[in-house]
Amino acid sequence: MGFAVTASPGHWNCFHNQALLTAAQATSFSASLENRFMIPAMSSKAISAVLAVRSAPLGIVATHYGNADYNRIFTGIGSAVRITDGLSLGLQVDFISEHSIGEYRDLSHLTFETGLTCTLSSSLTMGVHLFNPLAALNTLPSSIEAGLHWQQSDDFSLVTGTSKVSGEPLSVQCGLSWNVMNKLVIRTGYMSSPSAFSFGIGFRTGTVQADTGFLLNGTTGLTSSLSIIWTMK
């Protein structure tokens, strides 16, 4: 939905704002593949788990990006607590390793990210997320995101958000999600920087959900993604 997911509950969204872990109602596992600009060397693979422990749910994620010449491995483990009714706080510790061939040396980074969600009304939720506030101590960029999620009904929702990465322009995002017959989910969205439109379809059957999405940028072309989520009942 144009990356405007800071306030929207969901398995993968828990890793864009760890406070959303408190909304997890069941334990789930997932795997995904993203092919940036249809270039295999720029593909990204990820596995993740959301463990719905009542007192403090746990999120675990690992991703691999790149090829033999350059690759980056990202691992994170996080949790969240419900401070009061409608207010949740999450935290995730991240370890990032980068490997390059030739004269470039390998790098490792340790950082953290944190998020907050606040229920403003029965249908409106706000989310805020901060990544790598330690930018002064490492070479990683930092970012801050804020967004709103409006749940018009069980079948339809609208989202909007904004994000700022250090050294990059402010980006504004918006999107919508439509649940058709409780089996098919249609999503679309837009982000302003870099300017791109997104479109995706999800299909649910039993405990398995499959999602595919496409991000279209007029300069770099098409990015496609596929994910499978298995939820324990």
C-alpha atoms as one frame of an Amber mdcrd trajectory, in Angstrom:
protein
   0.000   0.000   0.000   2.737   2.429  -0.977   4.716   1.545   2.198   2.134
   3.372   4.363   1.965   0.541   6.889   3.218   2.165  10.106  -0.218   1.928
  11.757  -1.659  -1.116   9.937  -1.729  -4.521  11.686  -0.297  -7.504   9.822
   2.528 -10.064   9.933   5.098  -8.179   7.850   3.945  -4.781   9.095   5.141
  -5.777  12.588   8.696  -5.330  11.285   7.927  -1.804  10.024   6.576  -0.843
  13.454   7.273  -3.261  16.301   4.415  -1.860  18.416   2.038  -3.644  16.020
   3.186  -6.941  17.556   0.622  -6.409  20.335  -2.128  -6.745  17.693  -0.970
 -10.266  16.712  -3.720 -12.715  17.659  -1.946 -15.906  16.585   1.586 -17.170
  15.935   2.599 -16.968  12.265   5.583 -17.718  10.026   6.427 -16.268   6.628
   8.879 -16.297   3.727   9.167 -13.708   0.973  11.097 -12.904  -2.194  11.514
  -9.453  -3.737  13.041  -8.915  -7.187  14.111  -5.280  -7.484  13.852  -3.824
 -10.976  13.685  -7.405 -12.329  17.455  -7.780 -11.723  18.305 -11.106  -9.978
  21.479  -9.652  -8.424  19.306  -7.119  -6.555  16.841  -9.639  -5.157  15.988
  -9.820  -1.475  14.894 -12.913   0.449  13.374 -12.921   3.939  12.008 -15.242
   6.596  10.168 -14.155   9.718   8.147 -15.319  12.690   5.647 -13.577  14.945
   5.169 -15.432  18.231   1.931 -14.300  19.831   2.941 -14.539  23.484   0.254
 -12.759  25.481   2.477 -10.804  27.872   5.162  -9.817  25.329   4.826 -10.995
  21.707   8.076 -11.713  19.882   9.087 -10.888  16.292  12.098 -12.463  14.557
  13.245 -11.574  11.025  16.218 -12.337   8.771  16.815 -10.986   5.256  19.467
 -11.465   2.579  20.061  -8.961  -0.219  22.531  -9.080  -3.099  24.801 -11.684
  -4.711  28.326 -13.102  -4.349  29.968  -9.746  -5.180  28.021  -7.770  -2.600
  25.464  -8.921  -0.072  23.834  -7.679   3.098  22.352  -9.842   5.836  19.917
  -8.249   8.254  18.671  -9.966  11.402  16.385  -8.543  14.046  14.540  -9.624
  17.159  11.916  -7.472  18.802   9.013  -7.345  21.196   6.258  -4.992  22.306
   4.141  -4.199  25.327   0.717  -2.688  25.728   1.240   0.291  28.042  -2.464
   1.135  28.370  -5.582   0.326  26.400  -4.917   1.704  22.926  -1.235   2.545
  23.480   1.609   0.131  22.600   5.391   0.458  22.469   7.790  -1.831  20.582
  11.554  -2.269  20.312  13.779  -4.331  17.995  17.541  -4.956  18.110  19.167
  -5.316  14.671  22.456  -6.799  13.493  23.501  -5.962   9.919  26.524  -7.435
   8.123  27.813  -6.360   4.699  30.209  -8.403   2.563  32.048  -7.141  -0.540
  34.737  -8.620  -2.748  37.982  -6.940  -3.778  39.491  -4.134  -1.737  36.298
  -3.314   0.144  36.248  -4.523   3.731  33.363  -6.290   5.382  31.238  -4.237
   7.766  29.023  -5.083  10.727  26.514  -2.842  12.478  24.503  -3.147  15.677
  21.540  -0.820  16.118  17.914  -0.721  17.182  14.521   0.584  16.121  11.413
   1.476  18.067   7.757   2.113  17.342   4.561   3.330  18.937   0.878   2.849
  18.106  -2.046   4.792  19.537  -5.741   4.045  19.010  -7.393   7.421  18.417
 -10.906   5.994  17.935 -12.597   2.663  17.218 -11.669   3.007  13.534  -8.536
   5.213  13.531  -5.004   4.220  14.619  -1.801   6.271  14.552   1.693   4.798
  14.306   5.212   6.249  14.655   8.479   4.406  13.938  12.135   5.375  14.377
  15.035   3.397  12.880  18.680   3.723  13.953  18.760   6.713  16.297  22.487
   5.863  16.612  23.350   7.411  13.221  26.000   9.592  14.860  27.802   6.432
  16.004  27.587   4.278  12.862  27.442   4.650   9.087  23.797   3.583   8.728
  21.062   6.042   7.740  18.344   6.847  10.244  14.663   7.240   9.434  11.405
   8.315  11.007   7.909   7.375   9.840   4.403   8.335  10.936   1.080   7.133
   9.614  -2.666   6.714  10.096  -4.827   3.640   9.508  -8.593   4.103   9.047
 -10.598   0.867   9.216 -13.905   1.790   7.567 -15.167  -1.800   7.923 -13.790
  -5.343   8.180 -13.460  -5.284   4.381 -12.097  -1.819   3.603  -9.315   0.379
   4.995  -7.423   3.527   4.029  -3.879   4.439   5.079  -1.677   7.499   4.804
   1.809   8.247   6.040   5.022  10.151   5.674   8.672   9.163   6.102  12.068
  10.837   6.154  15.395   9.050   5.658  18.570  10.962   6.467  19.997  12.524
   3.317  16.831  11.865   1.279  13.708  13.927   0.502  10.520  13.620   2.540
   8.197  10.923   1.164   4.396  10.914   1.425   2.458   7.654   1.035  -1.182
   6.629   0.773  -3.045   3.427  -0.015  -6.136   1.311   0.373  -7.001  -2.328
   1.008 -10.232  -4.067  -0.031 -11.208  -7.509   1.210 -13.372  -9.313  -1.354
 -15.530 -12.197  -0.069 -13.097 -12.793   2.820 -10.750 -14.667   0.455  -9.219
 -12.115  -1.885  -7.493  -8.892  -0.793  -6.753  -6.121  -3.300  -4.267  -3.396
  -2.359  -2.970  -0.305  -4.132  -0.934   2.720  -3.105   1.378   5.574  -4.039
   4.593   7.012  -2.618   6.069  10.385  -3.584   9.820   9.777  -3.133  10.847
   7.960  -5.125   7.641   8.417  -7.100   6.073   4.975  -7.481   2.711   3.218
  -7.670   2.082  -0.124  -5.991  -0.483  -2.839  -6.592  -0.953  -6.167  -4.882
  -3.268  -9.134  -4.466  -3.559 -11.512  -1.529  -5.410 -14.814  -1.295  -6.373
 -16.574   1.936  -7.414 -20.177   2.390  -7.483 -21.883   5.761  -4.277 -21.050
   7.634  -2.264 -19.976   4.559  -2.104 -16.561   2.920  -0.246 -15.837  -0.332
   0.493 -12.276  -1.442   2.029 -10.852  -4.587   2.825  -7.200  -5.199   4.297
  -4.891  -7.813   5.974  -1.494  -7.449   6.262   0.606 -10.603   8.762   3.453
 -10.854   9.029   5.422 -14.110  12.848   5.550 -13.903  13.964   2.224 -12.448
  11.104   0.045 -13.691   9.241  -2.775 -11.991   9.866  -4.438  -8.625   7.912
  -7.617  -7.889   7.433  -9.497  -4.627   5.876 -12.707  -3.358   5.226 -13.865
   0.210   3.616 -16.827   1.949   2.262 -16.592   5.519   1.234 -19.589   7.625
  -0.798 -18.858  10.744  -1.163 -21.369  13.563  -4.753 -21.754  14.715
